[in-house]
Tab-separated table of C-alpha atoms in Angstrom:
chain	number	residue	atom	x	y	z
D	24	UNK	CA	0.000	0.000	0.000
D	25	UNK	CA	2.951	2.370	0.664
D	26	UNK	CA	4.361	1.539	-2.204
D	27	UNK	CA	1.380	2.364	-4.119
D	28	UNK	CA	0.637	5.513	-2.614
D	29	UNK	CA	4.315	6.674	-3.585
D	30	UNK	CA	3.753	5.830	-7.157
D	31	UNK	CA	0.441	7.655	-7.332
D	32	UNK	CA	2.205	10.979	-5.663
D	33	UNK	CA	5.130	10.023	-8.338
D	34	UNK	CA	2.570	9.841	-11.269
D	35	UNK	CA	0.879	13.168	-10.065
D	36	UNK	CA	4.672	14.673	-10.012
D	37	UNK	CA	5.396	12.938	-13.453
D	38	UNK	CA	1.470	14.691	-14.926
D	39	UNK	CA	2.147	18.061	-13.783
D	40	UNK	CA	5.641	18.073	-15.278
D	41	UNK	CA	4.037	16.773	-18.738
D	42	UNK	CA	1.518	19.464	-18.293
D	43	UNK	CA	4.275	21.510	-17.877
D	44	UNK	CA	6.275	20.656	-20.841
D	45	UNK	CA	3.274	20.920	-23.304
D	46	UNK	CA	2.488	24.292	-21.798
D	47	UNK	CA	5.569	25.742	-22.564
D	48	UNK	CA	6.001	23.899	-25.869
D	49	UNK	CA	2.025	24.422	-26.677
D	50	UNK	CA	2.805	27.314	-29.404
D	51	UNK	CA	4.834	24.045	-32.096
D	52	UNK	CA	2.006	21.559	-30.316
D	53	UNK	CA	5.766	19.077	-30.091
D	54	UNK	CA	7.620	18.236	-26.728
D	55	UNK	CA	11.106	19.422	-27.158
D	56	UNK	CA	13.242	15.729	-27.558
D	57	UNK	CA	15.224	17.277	-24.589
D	58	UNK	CA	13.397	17.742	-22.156
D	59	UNK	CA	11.063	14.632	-22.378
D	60	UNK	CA	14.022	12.355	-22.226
D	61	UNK	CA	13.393	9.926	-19.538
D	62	UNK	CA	9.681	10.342	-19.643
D	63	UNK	CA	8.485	7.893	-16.555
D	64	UNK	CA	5.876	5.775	-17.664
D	65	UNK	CA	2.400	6.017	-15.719
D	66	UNK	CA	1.495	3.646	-13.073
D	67	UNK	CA	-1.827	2.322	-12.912
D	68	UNK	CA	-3.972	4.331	-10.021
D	69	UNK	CA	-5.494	2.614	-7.493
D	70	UNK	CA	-8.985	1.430	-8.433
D	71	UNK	CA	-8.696	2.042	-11.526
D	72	UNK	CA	-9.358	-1.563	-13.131
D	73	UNK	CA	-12.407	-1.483	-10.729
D	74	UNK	CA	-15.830	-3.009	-13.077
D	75	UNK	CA	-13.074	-3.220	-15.549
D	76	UNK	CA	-14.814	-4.893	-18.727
D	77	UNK	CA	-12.591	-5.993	-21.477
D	78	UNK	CA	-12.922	-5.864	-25.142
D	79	UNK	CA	-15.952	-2.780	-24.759
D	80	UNK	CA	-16.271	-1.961	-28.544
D	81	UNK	CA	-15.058	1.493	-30.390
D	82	UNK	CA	-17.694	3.444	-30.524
D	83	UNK	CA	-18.477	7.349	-32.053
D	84	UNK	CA	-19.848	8.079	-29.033
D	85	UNK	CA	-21.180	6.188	-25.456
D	86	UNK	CA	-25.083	6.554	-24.854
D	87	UNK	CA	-26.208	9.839	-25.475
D	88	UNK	CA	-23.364	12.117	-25.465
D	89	UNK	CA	-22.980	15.637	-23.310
D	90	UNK	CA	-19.525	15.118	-21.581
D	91	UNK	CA	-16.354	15.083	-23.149
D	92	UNK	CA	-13.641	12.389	-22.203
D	93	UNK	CA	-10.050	13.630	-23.362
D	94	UNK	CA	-6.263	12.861	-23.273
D	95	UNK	CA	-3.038	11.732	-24.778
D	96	UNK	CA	-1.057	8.591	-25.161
D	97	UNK	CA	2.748	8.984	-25.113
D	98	UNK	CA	6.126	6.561	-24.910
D	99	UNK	CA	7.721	6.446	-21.987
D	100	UNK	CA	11.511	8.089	-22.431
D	101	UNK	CA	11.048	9.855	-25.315
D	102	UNK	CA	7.508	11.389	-25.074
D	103	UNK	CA	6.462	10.600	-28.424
D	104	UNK	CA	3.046	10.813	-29.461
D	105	UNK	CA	1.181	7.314	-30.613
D	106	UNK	CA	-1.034	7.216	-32.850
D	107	UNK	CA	-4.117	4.779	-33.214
D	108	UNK	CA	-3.896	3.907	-29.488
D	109	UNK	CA	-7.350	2.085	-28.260
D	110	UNK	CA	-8.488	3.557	-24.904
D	111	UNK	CA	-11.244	1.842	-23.380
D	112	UNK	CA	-13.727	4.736	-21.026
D	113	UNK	CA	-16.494	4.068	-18.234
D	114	UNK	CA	-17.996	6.083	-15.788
D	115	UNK	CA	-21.256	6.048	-13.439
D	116	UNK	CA	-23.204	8.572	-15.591
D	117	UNK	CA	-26.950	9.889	-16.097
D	118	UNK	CA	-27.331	6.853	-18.398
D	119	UNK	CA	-26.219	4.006	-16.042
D	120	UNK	CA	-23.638	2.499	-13.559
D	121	UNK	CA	-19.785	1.427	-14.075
D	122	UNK	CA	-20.962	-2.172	-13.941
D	123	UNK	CA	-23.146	-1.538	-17.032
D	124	UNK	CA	-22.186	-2.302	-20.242
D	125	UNK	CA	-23.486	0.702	-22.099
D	126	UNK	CA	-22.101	2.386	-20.277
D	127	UNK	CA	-18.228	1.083	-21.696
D	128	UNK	CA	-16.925	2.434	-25.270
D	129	UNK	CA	-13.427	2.622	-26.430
D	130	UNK	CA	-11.811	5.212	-28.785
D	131	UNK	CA	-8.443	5.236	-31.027
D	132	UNK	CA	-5.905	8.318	-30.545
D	133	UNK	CA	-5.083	10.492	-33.876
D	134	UNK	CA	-1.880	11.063	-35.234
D	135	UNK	CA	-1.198	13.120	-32.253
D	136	UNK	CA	-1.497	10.585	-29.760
D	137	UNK	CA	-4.482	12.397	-28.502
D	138	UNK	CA	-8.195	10.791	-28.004
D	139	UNK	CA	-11.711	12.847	-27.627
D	140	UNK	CA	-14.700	10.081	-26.267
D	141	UNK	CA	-18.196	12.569	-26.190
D	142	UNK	CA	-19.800	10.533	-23.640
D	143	UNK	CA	-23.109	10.460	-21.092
D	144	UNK	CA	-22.378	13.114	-18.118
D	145	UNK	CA	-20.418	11.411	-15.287
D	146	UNK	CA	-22.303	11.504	-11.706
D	147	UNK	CA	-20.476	11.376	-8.363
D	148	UNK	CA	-20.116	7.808	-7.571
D	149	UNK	CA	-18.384	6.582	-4.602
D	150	UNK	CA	-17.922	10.043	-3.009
D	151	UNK	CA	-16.564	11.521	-6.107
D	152	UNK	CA	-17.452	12.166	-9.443
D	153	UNK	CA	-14.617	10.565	-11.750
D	154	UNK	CA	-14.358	8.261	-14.616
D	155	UNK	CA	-11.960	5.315	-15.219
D	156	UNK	CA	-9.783	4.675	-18.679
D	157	UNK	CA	-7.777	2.012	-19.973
D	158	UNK	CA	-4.871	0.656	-22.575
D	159	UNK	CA	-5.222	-2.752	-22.611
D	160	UNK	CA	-3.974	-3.603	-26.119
D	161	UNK	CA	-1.299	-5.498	-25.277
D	162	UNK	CA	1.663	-3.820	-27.349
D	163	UNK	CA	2.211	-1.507	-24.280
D	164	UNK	CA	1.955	-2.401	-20.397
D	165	UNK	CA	-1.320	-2.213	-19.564
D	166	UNK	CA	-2.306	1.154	-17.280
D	167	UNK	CA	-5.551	1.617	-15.519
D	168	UNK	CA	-6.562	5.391	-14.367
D	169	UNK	CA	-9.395	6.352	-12.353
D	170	UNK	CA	-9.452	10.485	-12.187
D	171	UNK	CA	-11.331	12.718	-10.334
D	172	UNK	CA	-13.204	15.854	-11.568
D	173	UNK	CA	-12.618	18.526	-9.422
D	174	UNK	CA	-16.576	19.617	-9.211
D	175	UNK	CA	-19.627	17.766	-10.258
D	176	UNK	CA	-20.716	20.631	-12.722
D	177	UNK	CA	-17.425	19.846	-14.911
D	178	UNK	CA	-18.813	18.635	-18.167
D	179	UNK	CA	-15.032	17.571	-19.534
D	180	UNK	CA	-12.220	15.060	-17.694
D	181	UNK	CA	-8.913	14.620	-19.010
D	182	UNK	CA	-6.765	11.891	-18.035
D	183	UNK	CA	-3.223	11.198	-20.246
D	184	UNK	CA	-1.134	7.558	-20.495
D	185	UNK	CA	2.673	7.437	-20.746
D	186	UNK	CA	3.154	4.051	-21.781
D	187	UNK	CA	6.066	1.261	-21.707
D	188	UNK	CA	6.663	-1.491	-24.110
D	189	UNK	CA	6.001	-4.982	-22.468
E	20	UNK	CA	-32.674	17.088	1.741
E	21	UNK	CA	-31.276	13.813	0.509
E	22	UNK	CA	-34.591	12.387	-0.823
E	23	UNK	CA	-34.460	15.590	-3.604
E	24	UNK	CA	-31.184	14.897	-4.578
E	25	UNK	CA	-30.757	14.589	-7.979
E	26	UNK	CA	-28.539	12.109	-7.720
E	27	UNK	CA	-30.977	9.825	-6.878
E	28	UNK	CA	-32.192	9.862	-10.296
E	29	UNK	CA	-29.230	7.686	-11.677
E	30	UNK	CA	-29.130	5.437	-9.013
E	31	UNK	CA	-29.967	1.832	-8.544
E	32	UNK	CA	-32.346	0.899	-5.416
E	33	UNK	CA	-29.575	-1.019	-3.335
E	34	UNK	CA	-27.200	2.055	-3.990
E	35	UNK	CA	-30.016	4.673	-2.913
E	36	UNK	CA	-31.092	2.554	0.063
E	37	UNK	CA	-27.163	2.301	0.940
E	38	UNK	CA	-27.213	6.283	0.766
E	39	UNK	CA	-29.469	6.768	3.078
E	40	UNK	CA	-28.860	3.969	5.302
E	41	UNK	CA	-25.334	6.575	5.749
E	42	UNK	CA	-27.632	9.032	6.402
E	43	UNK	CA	-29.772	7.516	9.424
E	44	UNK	CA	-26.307	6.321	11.077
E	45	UNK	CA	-25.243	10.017	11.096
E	46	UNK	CA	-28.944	10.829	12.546
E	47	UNK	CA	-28.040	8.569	15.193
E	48	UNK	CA	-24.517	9.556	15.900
E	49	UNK	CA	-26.359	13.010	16.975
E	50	UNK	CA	-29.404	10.836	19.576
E	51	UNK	CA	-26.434	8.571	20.923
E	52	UNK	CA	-24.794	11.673	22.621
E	53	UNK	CA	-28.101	13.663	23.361
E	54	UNK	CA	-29.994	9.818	24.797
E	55	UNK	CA	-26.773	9.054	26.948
E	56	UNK	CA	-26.834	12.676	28.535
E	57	UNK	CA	-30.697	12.678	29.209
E	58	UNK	CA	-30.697	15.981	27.407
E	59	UNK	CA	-34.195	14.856	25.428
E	60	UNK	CA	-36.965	15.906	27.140
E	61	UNK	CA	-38.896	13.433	28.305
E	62	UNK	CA	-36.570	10.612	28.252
E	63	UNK	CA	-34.650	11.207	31.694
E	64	UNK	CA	-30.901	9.084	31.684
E	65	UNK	CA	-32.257	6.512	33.240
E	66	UNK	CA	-34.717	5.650	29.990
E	67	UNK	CA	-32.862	7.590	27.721
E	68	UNK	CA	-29.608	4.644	28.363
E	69	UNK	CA	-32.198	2.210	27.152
E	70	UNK	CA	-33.178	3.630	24.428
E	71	UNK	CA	-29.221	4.538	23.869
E	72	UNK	CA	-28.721	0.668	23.969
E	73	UNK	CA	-31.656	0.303	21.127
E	74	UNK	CA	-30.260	3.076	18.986
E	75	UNK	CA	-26.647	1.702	19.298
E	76	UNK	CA	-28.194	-1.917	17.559
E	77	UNK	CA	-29.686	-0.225	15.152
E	78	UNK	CA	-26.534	2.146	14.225
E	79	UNK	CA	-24.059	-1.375	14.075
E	80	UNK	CA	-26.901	-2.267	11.927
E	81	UNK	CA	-27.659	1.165	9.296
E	82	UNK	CA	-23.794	1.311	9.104
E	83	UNK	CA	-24.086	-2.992	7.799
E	84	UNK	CA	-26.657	-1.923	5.559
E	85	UNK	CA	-24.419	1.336	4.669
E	86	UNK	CA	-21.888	-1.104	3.792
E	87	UNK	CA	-23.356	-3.770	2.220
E	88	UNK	CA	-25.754	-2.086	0.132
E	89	UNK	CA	-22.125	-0.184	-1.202
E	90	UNK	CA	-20.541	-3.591	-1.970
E	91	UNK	CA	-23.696	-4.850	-4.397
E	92	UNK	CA	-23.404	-1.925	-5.875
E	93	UNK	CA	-19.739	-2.072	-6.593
E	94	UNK	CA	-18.041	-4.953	-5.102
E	95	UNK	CA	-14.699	-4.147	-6.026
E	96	UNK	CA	-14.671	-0.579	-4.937
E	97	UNK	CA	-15.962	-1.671	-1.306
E	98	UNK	CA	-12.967	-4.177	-1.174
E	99	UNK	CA	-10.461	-1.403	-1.484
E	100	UNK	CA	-11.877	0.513	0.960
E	101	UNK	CA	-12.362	-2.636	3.687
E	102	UNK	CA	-8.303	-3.191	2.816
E	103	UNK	CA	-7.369	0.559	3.363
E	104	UNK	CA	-6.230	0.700	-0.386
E	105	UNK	CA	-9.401	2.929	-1.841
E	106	UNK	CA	-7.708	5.821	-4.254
E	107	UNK	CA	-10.089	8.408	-2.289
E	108	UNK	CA	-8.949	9.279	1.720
E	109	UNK	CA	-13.039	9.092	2.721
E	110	UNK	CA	-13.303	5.708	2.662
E	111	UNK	CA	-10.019	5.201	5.278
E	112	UNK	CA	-12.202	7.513	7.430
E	113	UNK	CA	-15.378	5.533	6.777
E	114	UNK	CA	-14.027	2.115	7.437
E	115	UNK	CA	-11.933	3.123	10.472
E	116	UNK	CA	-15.051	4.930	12.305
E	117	UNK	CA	-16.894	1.728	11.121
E	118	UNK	CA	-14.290	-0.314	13.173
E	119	UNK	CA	-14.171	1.445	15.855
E	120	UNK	CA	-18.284	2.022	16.238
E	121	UNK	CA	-18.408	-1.732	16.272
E	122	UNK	CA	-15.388	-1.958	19.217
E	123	UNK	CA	-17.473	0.816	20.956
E	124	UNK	CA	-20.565	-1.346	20.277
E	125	UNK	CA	-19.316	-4.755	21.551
E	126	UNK	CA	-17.673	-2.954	24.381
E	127	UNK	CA	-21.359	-1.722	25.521
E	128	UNK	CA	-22.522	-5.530	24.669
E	129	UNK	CA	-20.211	-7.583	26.815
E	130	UNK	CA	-18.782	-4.392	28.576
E	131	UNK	CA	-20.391	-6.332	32.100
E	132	UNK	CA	-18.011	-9.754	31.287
E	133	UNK	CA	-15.009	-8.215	31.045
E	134	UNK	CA	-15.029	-7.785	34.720
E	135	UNK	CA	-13.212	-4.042	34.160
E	136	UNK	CA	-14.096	-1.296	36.523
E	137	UNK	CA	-17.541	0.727	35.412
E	138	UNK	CA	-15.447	3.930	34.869
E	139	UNK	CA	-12.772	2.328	32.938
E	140	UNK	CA	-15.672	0.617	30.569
E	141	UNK	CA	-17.549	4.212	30.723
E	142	UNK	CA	-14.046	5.634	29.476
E	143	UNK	CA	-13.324	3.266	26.981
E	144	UNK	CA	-16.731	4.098	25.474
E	145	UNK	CA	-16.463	7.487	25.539
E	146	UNK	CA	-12.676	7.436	23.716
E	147	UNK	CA	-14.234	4.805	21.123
E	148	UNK	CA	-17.625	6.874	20.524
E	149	UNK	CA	-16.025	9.946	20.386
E	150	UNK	CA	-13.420	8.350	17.584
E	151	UNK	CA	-15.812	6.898	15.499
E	152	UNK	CA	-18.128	10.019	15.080
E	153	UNK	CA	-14.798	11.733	14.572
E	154	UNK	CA	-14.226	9.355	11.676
E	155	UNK	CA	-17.573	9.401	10.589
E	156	UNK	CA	-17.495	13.317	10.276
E	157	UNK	CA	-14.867	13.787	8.301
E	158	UNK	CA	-16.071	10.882	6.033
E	159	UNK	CA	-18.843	12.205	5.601
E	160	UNK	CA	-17.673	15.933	4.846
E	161	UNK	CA	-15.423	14.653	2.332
E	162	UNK	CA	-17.993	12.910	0.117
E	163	UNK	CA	-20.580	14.090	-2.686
E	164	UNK	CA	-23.430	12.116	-1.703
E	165	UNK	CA	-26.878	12.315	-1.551
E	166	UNK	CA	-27.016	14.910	1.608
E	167	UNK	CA	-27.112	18.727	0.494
E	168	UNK	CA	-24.022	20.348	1.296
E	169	UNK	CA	-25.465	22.717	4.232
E	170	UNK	CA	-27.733	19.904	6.183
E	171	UNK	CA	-24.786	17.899	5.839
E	172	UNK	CA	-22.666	20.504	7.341
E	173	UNK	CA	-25.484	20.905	9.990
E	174	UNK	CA	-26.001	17.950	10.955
E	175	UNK	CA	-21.833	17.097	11.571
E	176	UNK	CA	-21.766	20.517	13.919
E	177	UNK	CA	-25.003	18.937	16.082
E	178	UNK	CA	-23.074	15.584	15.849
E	179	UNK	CA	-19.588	16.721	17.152
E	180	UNK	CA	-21.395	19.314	19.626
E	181	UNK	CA	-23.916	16.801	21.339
E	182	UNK	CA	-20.610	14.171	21.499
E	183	UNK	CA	-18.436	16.827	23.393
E	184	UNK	CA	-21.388	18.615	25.713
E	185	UNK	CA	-22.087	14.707	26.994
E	186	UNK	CA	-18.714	13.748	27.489
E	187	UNK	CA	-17.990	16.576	29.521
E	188	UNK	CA	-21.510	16.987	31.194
E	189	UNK	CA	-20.758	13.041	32.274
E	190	UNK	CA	-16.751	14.172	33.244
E	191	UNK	CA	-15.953	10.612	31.440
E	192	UNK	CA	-12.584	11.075	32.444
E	193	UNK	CA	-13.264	10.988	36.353
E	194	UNK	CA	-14.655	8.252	38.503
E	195	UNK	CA	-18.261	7.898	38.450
E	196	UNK	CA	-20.417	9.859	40.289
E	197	UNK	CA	-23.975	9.188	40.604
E	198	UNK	CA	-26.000	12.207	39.705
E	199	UNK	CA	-29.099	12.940	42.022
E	200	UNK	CA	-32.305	13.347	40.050
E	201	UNK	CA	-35.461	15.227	40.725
């Protein structure tokens, strides 16, 4: 348990400082080779494979739509964007629990490693309103996240993968 | 408050009825302290420890309720919490002033066997009482439930209030001194 709680302080470290790279960088949209060298990979939060289904199906959008789901996949060390990335999304929303299947869709990142999932508004659930992504595909280690929106009222959550090769 | 929520709107039966199974164990955190200190009028500490007895069963069982009605509506979320490995700090706060109710609840069951001096029982009570609604408190501060934010809020002062004005009316700490009434 320790050691989990030090990797979740170390992934909230390792976020803010890639936050902090694309800000500064956000004018060329690229991470300067430099300073992403030695880009940690992200470790999976706790919870986050909690009503976990695999295999949910791509999908344009989950339900009816109204919230947006967004983030980027990167490789660990150098930071470089992938492309075509499936990340599998569920949330409690207005539409239906975590446990329900509709309420699971999956989306592919574009050629800039980022992903965009319009999905059903996300509730609070278990004291807090948050949602719960995966990469599961196998050509990476797979990384479960569970973040938390800061207020109910948000209608957007963004969550972002730094993966490893297996 | 809680039965307008709009949350309720997008939740299941078991996961409402857990909600506000929360909801009457808070109620009762506030009539343990005010029953034990006789501070309800007519029920005078003599009755009012019987009924505290009553309400204590039924608090051991809202908060099994609480918790059970949680774990059929997400099993795997209620087993992080139960092993202290839930990503959110509430539920350590939760499941600690759940243990520690229960201790204060068994203590108050089979208190008499134990053979330990009435004031030491009386104080290990109080400590494990005053603990749990700590626990309970803070849980239930840090959560977005079903309660509005400002009954919630309410409520919690009443609850921490009633705890301390009985634990000092009833000097816990000291040795027991039979209060004269009427």
């Amino acid at each position: 348990m320790i050691q989990n709680r030090t990797n979740r302080r170390k992934f909230l470290a390792t976020s803010g400082a890639v936050f902090g790279a694309t800000l500064v960088t956000g004018g060329s949209g690229l991470l300067v080779p430099a300073s992403a060298q030695g880009l940690a990979p992200t470790p999976t939060m706790r919870g986050g494979a909690n009503n976990y289904i695999a295999g949910a199906p791509i999908v344009d959008r989950i339900g009816n739509g109204g919230f947006w789901m967004t983030g980027s996949v990167r490789r660990a060390g150098d930071g470089a964007p992938l492309a075509g990335q499936r990340v599998q999304i569920w949330a409690h929303t207005t539409e239906g629990h975590e446990r329900d299947p509709h309420s699971h869709g999956a989306t592919l990142t574009d050629e800039n490693g980022e992903f965009r999932l319009e999905m059903p508004q996300i509730v609070p659930a278990f004291g807090r309103p948050h949602g719960h992504l995966a990469y599961d595909s196998g050509e990476f280690k797979t990384v479960f996240l569970r973040p938390i929106m800061p207020s109910a009222g948000d209608t957007s959550l963004s969550a972002h993968f730094v993966l490893e090769p297996v | 408050m809680a039965a307008t929520s709009p949350l309720l709107a997008w939740r299941a039966p078991v996961y409402i009825a857990a909600g506000f199974a929360g909801v009457i164990a808070l109620v009762i955190l506030l009539l343990q302290p005010l029953l034990a200190g006789g501070y309800l009028p007519g029920l005078p500490t003599t009755f009012g420890k019987r009924v505290h007895r009553w309400t204590g069963f039924a608090l051991v069982a809202a908060i099994i309720i609480h918790v059970g009605g949680l774990w059929l509506t997400s099993p795997p979320d209620v087993v992080d919490a139960l092993l202290f490995a839930s990503p959110t700090p509430f539920a350590v706060w939760g499941v600690t002033a759940m243990w520690v109710l229960f201790a204060a609840a068994l203590l108050a069951a089979f208190g008499q066997r134990l053979r330990v001096r009435p004031q030491t029982w009386r104080l290990g009570h109080a400590v494990l009482a005053l603990v749990g609604v700590a626990g309970s408190v803070v849980h239930a501060m840090l959560i977005d439930g079903t309660m509005g934010t400002l009954s919630k809020t309410l409520l919690c002062a009443l609850v921490i209030g009633a705890t301390i004005k009985v634990l000092y009316d009833l000097r816990v700490w000291s040795r027991i001194t039979r209060r004269r009434i009427g």
